Short mmCIF file of C-alpha atoms and ligand atoms in Angstrom, two decimals:
data_model
loop_
_atom_site.label_atom_id
_atom_site.label_comp_id
_atom_site.label_asym_id
_atom_site.label_seq_id
_atom_site.Cartn_x
_atom_site.Cartn_y
_atom_site.Cartn_z
CA MET A 1 9.63 22.63 -6.97
CA GLN A 2 11.22 21.33 -3.82
CA ILE A 3 10.31 18.22 -1.88
CA ARG A 4 8.66 19.42 1.32
CA ASN A 5 8.02 17.75 4.67
CA ASP A 6 6.52 20.83 6.27
CA TRP A 7 3.09 20.92 4.64
CA THR A 8 0.38 22.51 6.75
CA ILE A 9 -3.17 21.25 7.06
CA GLU A 10 -4.37 24.49 5.46
CA GLU A 11 -2.14 24.04 2.41
CA ILE A 12 -3.26 20.44 1.99
CA LYS A 13 -6.89 21.46 2.33
CA ASP A 14 -6.43 24.01 -0.48
CA ILE A 15 -4.87 21.41 -2.75
CA TYR A 16 -7.54 18.80 -1.92
CA ASN A 17 -10.32 21.30 -2.61
CA THR A 18 -8.92 22.53 -5.94
CA PRO A 19 -11.55 22.20 -8.71
CA LEU A 20 -11.18 18.61 -9.84
CA LEU A 21 -9.96 19.01 -13.44
CA GLU A 22 -7.49 21.66 -12.32
CA LEU A 23 -6.29 19.32 -9.54
CA ILE A 24 -5.77 16.47 -12.02
CA TYR A 25 -3.85 18.84 -14.32
CA LYS A 26 -1.61 20.08 -11.49
CA ALA A 27 -0.93 16.56 -10.26
CA GLY A 28 -0.24 15.42 -13.82
CA THR A 29 2.24 18.26 -14.27
CA ILE A 30 4.13 17.32 -11.11
CA HIS A 31 4.01 13.70 -12.17
CA ARG A 32 5.73 14.62 -15.46
CA GLN A 33 8.43 16.56 -13.60
CA PHE A 34 9.29 13.90 -11.06
CA GLN A 35 8.27 10.55 -12.52
CA GLN A 36 8.67 8.68 -15.77
CA THR A 37 5.25 9.11 -17.34
CA GLY A 38 3.69 6.12 -19.00
CA GLU A 39 5.43 3.81 -16.57
CA VAL A 40 3.57 1.88 -13.88
CA GLN A 41 5.06 -0.34 -11.19
CA VAL A 42 3.44 -3.76 -11.13
CA CYS A 43 3.36 -5.41 -7.71
CA THR A 44 1.89 -8.73 -6.68
CA LEU A 45 0.52 -9.73 -3.30
CA LEU A 46 0.53 -13.12 -1.63
CA SER A 47 -1.09 -13.92 1.68
CA ILE A 48 1.50 -16.12 3.36
CA LYS A 49 -0.49 -16.48 6.60
CA THR A 50 -4.22 -15.99 6.35
CA GLY A 51 -6.95 -15.15 8.85
CA GLY A 52 -7.23 -15.74 12.60
CA CYS A 53 -5.82 -12.29 13.41
CA PRO A 54 -6.35 -11.04 17.00
CA GLU A 55 -6.79 -7.38 15.91
CA ASP A 56 -10.18 -5.71 15.39
CA CYS A 57 -9.59 -3.61 12.25
CA SER A 58 -13.19 -3.07 11.26
CA TYR A 59 -12.55 -3.36 7.52
CA CYS A 60 -10.59 -6.57 7.60
CA PRO A 61 -11.80 -10.03 6.56
CA GLN A 62 -8.89 -11.64 8.42
CA ALA A 63 -9.79 -10.50 11.95
CA ALA A 64 -10.69 -13.66 13.90
CA ARG A 65 -13.56 -11.96 15.71
CA TYR A 66 -15.66 -11.35 12.55
CA HIS A 67 -17.49 -14.11 10.73
CA THR A 68 -16.22 -13.79 7.18
CA ASN A 69 -15.69 -16.42 4.50
CA VAL A 70 -11.92 -16.30 4.82
CA GLU A 71 -10.30 -19.68 5.39
CA VAL A 72 -7.62 -19.62 8.05
CA HIS A 73 -4.23 -20.87 6.82
CA ALA A 74 -0.96 -21.26 8.73
CA LEU A 75 2.29 -19.86 7.36
CA LEU A 76 3.01 -21.21 3.85
CA GLN A 77 6.14 -23.19 3.05
CA LYS A 78 9.01 -21.43 1.31
CA ASP A 79 8.62 -23.44 -1.91
CA GLU A 80 4.94 -22.44 -2.24
CA VAL A 81 5.96 -18.80 -1.92
CA MET A 82 8.80 -19.15 -4.44
CA GLU A 83 6.42 -20.69 -6.94
CA ALA A 84 4.01 -17.76 -6.61
CA ALA A 85 6.84 -15.22 -6.87
CA GLN A 86 8.23 -16.85 -10.01
CA LYS A 87 4.78 -16.89 -11.58
CA ALA A 88 4.34 -13.18 -10.81
CA GLN A 89 7.80 -12.36 -12.17
CA LYS A 90 7.09 -14.23 -15.41
CA ALA A 91 3.92 -12.18 -15.80
CA GLY A 92 5.91 -8.94 -15.54
CA SER A 93 5.60 -8.10 -11.85
CA THR A 94 8.67 -6.54 -10.25
CA ARG A 95 7.61 -6.27 -6.63
CA PHE A 96 6.39 -9.18 -4.54
CA CYS A 97 4.62 -8.38 -1.30
CA MET A 98 3.96 -11.04 1.32
CA GLY A 99 1.18 -10.40 3.82
CA ALA A 100 0.71 -12.09 7.18
CA ALA A 101 -2.38 -11.68 9.36
CA TRP A 102 -0.35 -11.00 12.48
CA ARG A 103 -0.71 -8.24 15.06
CA GLU A 104 3.07 -8.13 15.26
CA VAL A 105 6.10 -10.14 14.25
CA ARG A 106 7.42 -12.51 16.91
CA ASP A 107 10.93 -13.88 17.12
CA ASN A 108 10.11 -17.50 16.45
CA ARG A 109 10.47 -20.21 13.81
CA ASP A 110 7.79 -18.63 11.64
CA PHE A 111 9.83 -15.45 11.48
CA ASP A 112 12.93 -17.47 10.56
CA ARG A 113 10.94 -19.02 7.73
CA VAL A 114 9.84 -15.56 6.54
CA LEU A 115 13.50 -14.47 6.50
CA GLU A 116 14.25 -17.41 4.20
CA MET A 117 11.34 -16.44 1.94
CA VAL A 118 12.64 -12.88 1.77
CA GLN A 119 16.07 -14.10 0.83
CA GLY A 120 14.69 -16.44 -1.85
CA VAL A 121 12.48 -13.81 -3.51
CA ASN A 122 15.27 -11.23 -3.40
CA GLU A 123 17.55 -13.70 -5.17
CA LEU A 124 15.03 -13.83 -8.05
CA GLY A 125 15.78 -10.14 -8.64
CA MET A 126 12.38 -8.91 -7.44
CA GLU A 127 11.83 -6.09 -4.96
CA VAL A 128 10.61 -7.95 -1.86
CA CYS A 129 8.07 -6.38 0.45
CA CYS A 130 6.37 -7.70 3.59
CA THR A 131 3.35 -6.57 5.57
CA MET A 132 3.12 -8.44 8.87
CA GLY A 133 2.06 -5.95 11.52
CA MET A 134 4.22 -4.29 14.12
CA LEU A 135 8.00 -4.68 14.01
CA THR A 136 10.81 -3.95 16.46
CA GLU A 137 14.04 -2.30 15.36
CA SER A 138 15.98 -5.54 15.56
CA GLN A 139 13.38 -7.46 13.56
CA ALA A 140 13.51 -4.75 10.91
CA ALA A 141 17.31 -5.10 10.79
CA LYS A 142 17.02 -8.89 10.36
CA LEU A 143 14.58 -8.43 7.50
CA ARG A 144 16.89 -5.92 5.87
CA ASP A 145 19.84 -8.27 6.18
CA ALA A 146 17.77 -11.02 4.55
CA GLY A 147 17.20 -8.71 1.55
CA LEU A 148 13.89 -7.01 2.33
CA TYR A 149 13.41 -3.99 0.09
CA ALA A 150 10.20 -2.46 1.47
CA TYR A 151 7.84 -2.88 4.39
CA ASN A 152 4.14 -2.03 4.11
CA HIS A 153 2.45 -0.64 7.17
CA ASN A 154 -0.56 1.59 6.49
CA ILE A 155 -1.69 4.35 8.81
CA ASP A 156 -5.11 3.65 7.27
CA THR A 157 -6.89 6.88 8.36
CA SER A 158 -6.41 10.04 10.43
CA GLU A 159 -5.17 9.94 14.00
CA GLU A 160 -8.56 11.29 15.10
CA HIS A 161 -10.61 8.66 13.29
CA TYR A 162 -8.24 5.81 14.13
CA ALA A 163 -9.99 4.58 17.28
CA ASP A 164 -13.32 4.40 15.42
CA VAL A 165 -11.76 1.90 13.04
CA ILE A 166 -9.32 -0.07 15.22
CA THR A 167 -9.17 -0.29 19.02
CA THR A 168 -6.57 -3.00 19.57
CA ARG A 169 -3.62 -0.74 18.76
CA THR A 170 -2.97 2.98 18.42
CA PHE A 171 -1.96 5.37 15.70
CA ASP A 172 1.31 5.90 17.59
CA ASP A 173 2.02 2.17 17.46
CA ARG A 174 1.78 2.47 13.69
CA LEU A 175 4.15 5.45 13.55
CA ASN A 176 6.58 3.68 15.82
CA THR A 177 6.84 0.70 13.46
CA LEU A 178 7.29 3.06 10.49
CA ASN A 179 10.15 4.63 12.41
CA ASN A 180 11.77 1.24 13.04
CA VAL A 181 11.48 0.39 9.35
CA ARG A 182 13.03 3.70 8.29
CA LYS A 183 15.88 3.37 10.80
CA ALA A 184 16.73 -0.05 9.36
CA GLY A 185 17.11 1.52 5.91
CA ILE A 186 14.13 -0.34 4.47
CA SER A 187 11.88 1.53 2.03
CA VAL A 188 8.67 2.58 3.80
CA CYS A 189 5.37 1.74 2.11
CA SER A 190 2.52 3.45 3.90
CA GLY A 191 -0.86 4.78 2.91
CA GLY A 192 -4.46 4.29 3.84
CA ILE A 193 -8.00 3.37 2.98
CA ILE A 194 -10.90 5.58 1.98
CA GLY A 195 -14.50 4.58 2.55
CA LEU A 196 -14.12 3.84 6.29
CA GLY A 197 -16.71 6.48 7.22
CA GLU A 198 -14.08 9.22 7.50
CA THR A 199 -14.67 12.90 6.74
CA HIS A 200 -12.76 14.97 4.18
CA GLU A 201 -10.86 16.46 7.15
CA ASP A 202 -9.76 12.95 8.15
CA ARG A 203 -8.46 12.29 4.64
CA ILE A 204 -6.58 15.58 4.66
CA ALA A 205 -5.13 14.79 8.10
CA MET A 206 -4.03 11.34 6.93
CA LEU A 207 -2.21 12.85 3.95
CA HIS A 208 -0.69 15.42 6.31
CA THR A 209 0.76 12.68 8.53
CA LEU A 210 2.22 10.84 5.53
CA SER A 211 3.67 13.93 3.85
CA THR A 212 5.28 15.26 7.04
CA LEU A 213 7.09 12.05 8.04
CA PRO A 214 10.89 12.58 8.32
CA ASP A 215 11.12 11.15 4.77
CA HIS A 216 8.18 10.65 2.47
CA PRO A 217 7.29 6.98 2.11
CA GLY A 218 8.82 5.36 -0.97
CA SER A 219 5.33 4.18 -1.83
CA VAL A 220 1.90 5.33 -0.79
CA PRO A 221 -0.93 2.88 -1.37
CA ILE A 222 -4.37 4.44 -1.65
CA ASN A 223 -6.95 1.72 -1.05
CA ALA A 224 -10.69 1.93 -1.67
CA LEU A 225 -12.45 -0.09 1.02
CA VAL A 226 -13.30 -3.58 -0.19
CA ARG A 227 -16.57 -4.19 1.63
CA ILE A 228 -16.47 -7.63 3.18
CA LYS A 229 -19.54 -9.50 4.40
CA GLY A 230 -19.25 -10.17 8.12
CA THR A 231 -17.09 -7.12 8.93
CA PRO A 232 -18.55 -4.08 10.73
CA LEU A 233 -18.05 -1.98 7.56
CA GLN A 234 -19.84 -4.40 5.23
CA ASP A 235 -22.68 -1.94 4.50
CA ASN A 236 -20.58 1.19 3.98
CA PRO A 237 -21.31 2.99 0.70
CA LYS A 238 -19.09 2.16 -2.27
CA VAL A 239 -16.18 4.59 -2.64
CA ASP A 240 -16.80 7.20 -5.33
CA ILE A 241 -14.15 7.17 -8.05
CA TRP A 242 -13.80 10.96 -7.81
CA ASP A 243 -12.77 10.59 -4.19
CA MET A 244 -10.04 8.14 -5.23
CA VAL A 245 -8.88 10.56 -7.93
CA LYS A 246 -8.78 13.44 -5.43
CA MET A 247 -6.74 11.43 -2.92
CA ILE A 248 -4.29 10.22 -5.56
CA ALA A 249 -3.83 13.69 -7.05
CA THR A 250 -3.29 15.29 -3.65
CA ALA A 251 -0.83 12.56 -2.63
CA ARG A 252 1.08 13.05 -5.90
CA ILE A 253 1.40 16.82 -5.35
CA LEU A 254 2.46 16.44 -1.71
CA MET A 255 4.91 13.58 -2.30
CA PRO A 256 6.22 14.02 -5.86
CA ARG A 257 8.87 11.29 -5.69
CA ALA A 258 6.73 8.56 -4.09
CA MET A 259 5.16 5.73 -6.01
CA VAL A 260 1.45 6.39 -5.52
CA ARG A 261 -0.35 3.06 -5.70
CA LEU A 262 -3.88 2.62 -6.94
CA SER A 263 -4.39 -0.30 -4.56
CA ALA A 264 -7.50 -2.19 -3.38
CA GLY A 265 -10.76 -1.59 -5.19
CA ARG A 266 -9.67 -1.89 -8.84
CA SER A 267 -11.89 -4.87 -9.57
CA GLU A 268 -14.88 -2.56 -9.11
CA MET A 269 -13.41 0.16 -11.35
CA SER A 270 -13.73 0.53 -15.11
CA ILE A 271 -10.68 1.10 -17.33
CA SER A 272 -11.72 4.75 -17.66
CA ASP A 273 -11.89 5.10 -13.87
CA GLN A 274 -8.39 3.70 -13.61
CA ALA A 275 -7.15 5.90 -16.47
CA LEU A 276 -8.28 8.94 -14.49
CA CYS A 277 -6.27 7.70 -11.51
CA PHE A 278 -3.16 7.31 -13.71
CA MET A 279 -3.69 10.83 -15.09
CA ALA A 280 -3.94 12.08 -11.52
CA GLY A 281 -0.52 10.64 -10.69
CA ALA A 282 -0.97 6.99 -9.75
CA ASN A 283 2.00 4.97 -10.99
CA SER A 284 1.75 1.66 -9.23
CA ILE A 285 -0.81 -1.16 -9.01
CA PHE A 286 -1.27 -4.60 -7.52
CA SER A 287 -1.77 -7.08 -10.32
CA GLY A 288 -2.72 -10.75 -10.09
CA GLU A 289 -6.06 -12.44 -9.57
CA LYS A 290 -6.05 -11.93 -5.81
CA LEU A 291 -5.08 -9.14 -3.43
CA LEU A 292 -4.68 -10.91 -0.08
CA THR A 293 -8.08 -12.60 0.18
CA THR A 294 -10.27 -10.76 -2.35
CA PRO A 295 -10.41 -10.75 -6.17
CA ASN A 296 -8.29 -8.36 -8.25
CA PRO A 297 -7.74 -7.94 -12.01
CA ASP A 298 -5.41 -10.66 -13.32
CA PHE A 299 -2.17 -10.14 -15.28
CA ASN A 300 -3.85 -10.55 -18.69
CA GLU A 301 -6.54 -7.99 -17.93
CA ASP A 302 -3.93 -5.51 -16.76
CA GLN A 303 -1.72 -6.17 -19.79
CA ALA A 304 -4.71 -5.36 -22.01
CA MET A 305 -5.31 -2.15 -20.03
CA PHE A 306 -1.61 -1.20 -20.36
CA ASP A 307 -1.75 -1.83 -24.13
CA LEU A 308 -4.84 0.30 -24.47
CA LEU A 309 -3.53 3.19 -22.38
CA GLY A 310 0.04 3.03 -23.68
CA LEU A 311 1.54 2.18 -20.30
CA LYS A 312 4.54 -0.01 -19.62
CA PRO A 313 5.70 -1.80 -16.47
CA ARG A 314 8.48 -0.15 -14.49
CA GLU A 315 11.66 -2.19 -14.12
CA SER A 316 12.72 -3.38 -10.65
CA PHE A 317 15.24 -1.52 -8.43
CA LYS A 318 15.00 1.50 -10.74
CA ASP A 319 15.75 4.05 -8.00
CA GLU A 320 19.02 2.32 -7.19
CA LYS A 321 19.96 2.10 -10.88
CA ILE A 322 19.36 5.85 -11.26
CA MET A 323 21.55 6.56 -8.23
CA VAL A 324 24.40 4.36 -9.47
CA GLY A 325 24.20 5.30 -13.13
N1 SAM B 401 -1.69 -7.46 9.57
C1 SAM B 401 -0.83 -6.53 8.99
C2 SAM B 401 -1.27 -5.09 9.21
O1 SAM B 401 -2.41 -4.86 9.53
O2 SAM B 401 -0.44 -4.19 9.03
C3 SAM B 401 -0.61 -6.76 7.51
C4 SAM B 401 -1.76 -7.19 6.64
S1 SAM B 401 -3.13 -6.04 6.50
C5 SAM B 401 -4.32 -7.02 5.68
C6 SAM B 401 -2.50 -4.83 5.37
C7 SAM B 401 -3.39 -3.69 4.98
O3 SAM B 401 -4.42 -4.12 4.10
C8 SAM B 401 -4.16 -2.98 6.07
O4 SAM B 401 -3.37 -2.08 6.79
C9 SAM B 401 -5.22 -2.25 5.29
O5 SAM B 401 -4.76 -0.96 4.94
C10 SAM B 401 -5.40 -3.11 4.03
N2 SAM B 401 -6.74 -3.74 4.01
C11 SAM B 401 -7.16 -4.78 4.76
N3 SAM B 401 -8.45 -5.07 4.50
C12 SAM B 401 -8.87 -4.17 3.57
C13 SAM B 401 -10.12 -3.96 2.92
N4 SAM B 401 -11.18 -4.68 3.20
N5 SAM B 401 -10.19 -2.95 2.02
C14 SAM B 401 -9.09 -2.20 1.74
N6 SAM B 401 -7.89 -2.37 2.33
C15 SAM B 401 -7.78 -3.34 3.24
C1 DTB B 402 -2.20 -2.22 0.78
O1 DTB B 402 -2.15 -0.99 0.99
N1 DTB B 402 -3.26 -2.86 0.31
C2 DTB B 402 -3.00 -4.29 0.21
C3 DTB B 402 -1.53 -4.40 0.70
N2 DTB B 402 -1.20 -3.03 1.01
C4 DTB B 402 -1.20 -5.27 1.81
C5 DTB B 402 -3.99 -5.13 0.89
C6 DTB B 402 -5.41 -4.91 0.42
C7 DTB B 402 -6.27 -5.93 1.06
C8 DTB B 402 -7.67 -5.94 0.54
C9 DTB B 402 -8.51 -6.97 1.15
C10 DTB B 402 -8.06 -8.38 0.95
O2 DTB B 402 -7.78 -8.82 -0.20
O3 DTB B 402 -8.00 -9.13 1.92
FE1 SF4 B 403 -5.07 -8.23 11.39
FE2 SF4 B 403 -3.85 -6.67 9.61
FE3 SF4 B 403 -6.40 -7.47 9.23
FE4 SF4 B 403 -5.86 -5.71 11.14
S1 SF4 B 403 -5.56 -5.41 8.94
S2 SF4 B 403 -7.17 -7.52 11.36
S3 SF4 B 403 -3.86 -6.41 11.84
S4 SF4 B 403 -4.61 -8.77 9.27
#
């Protein structure tokens, strides 16, 4: 099977609507062809600048305009970040992702400090990722030069549903940043959230956008909405595990080489729920007691799950090692 960037909506709809067990089997088969089975990438998040964000993303606890329990915190110091990265690395994590509640990156002293953090974490031998909002081409180049491996920037939902979820920026703004990241030679990490009130067509359209980008993202996080008190989406229904499985399996079939990440929502999932996601082609998780601001399974819990399911953590920079060796 070839890697394709020309998927049509109709083709994706057919895959998405395949009877579920058949879909899991197909995705599992592709997973075996393109990925090392039994291997899961372990990533850890740290919120380096928390809350007070000017955007209105209706799912987000960090938007200043909603009254959530998130405590606002200015940009951390480099040594605090290094301590967290070292702790994550000791626990077996190979990718460290720093999140900032910014609309966009600005060329100021905070950005200079982030560049130093990127350099420091890269020197530990971890894959460094950032998620900080919109980026220009020259900012992306500076991050790359500092050692940034990946940049996370989710498209979140379909283009059509986007304005129902966020009004302070557009879907095109998102694509533009992804383009800047790609042009700088940084690995693109982009996915979305389910449970935002979207239809199945919206989910299919979101996967269409991701799988028809000039290059498939290196990683595709699939998040289940974490319902946060005080946000407009606080009373949305809990995401059904079968919907997560369907999204993961479809993403795996469309983008065979991507790391498909079972992202937010794991603390509300059983081990068997998560096992289904791994069978459907997920091969990456966030581990550590916190995502950005909400609880997540800690390293020990995940180690126990890995032992039970016979999974092992993926080593860092594996793609590069394959290319060289
Ligand atoms: N401010 C930057 C941005 O929006 O790109 C970076 C941080 S933002 C918190 C990163 C991503 O986290 C969002 O794009 C969204 O996909 C995800 N996210 C935020 N709140 C969430 C929630 N309550 N449930 C699931 N995912 C969430
Ligand atoms: C992604 O796709 N999900 C992560 C990470 N990339 C930045 C964030 C999830 C946030 C969940 C809510 C919170 O903890 O604040
Ligand atoms: Fe701000 Fe990002 Fe949260 Fe949107 S998702 S409110 S941009 S921190």
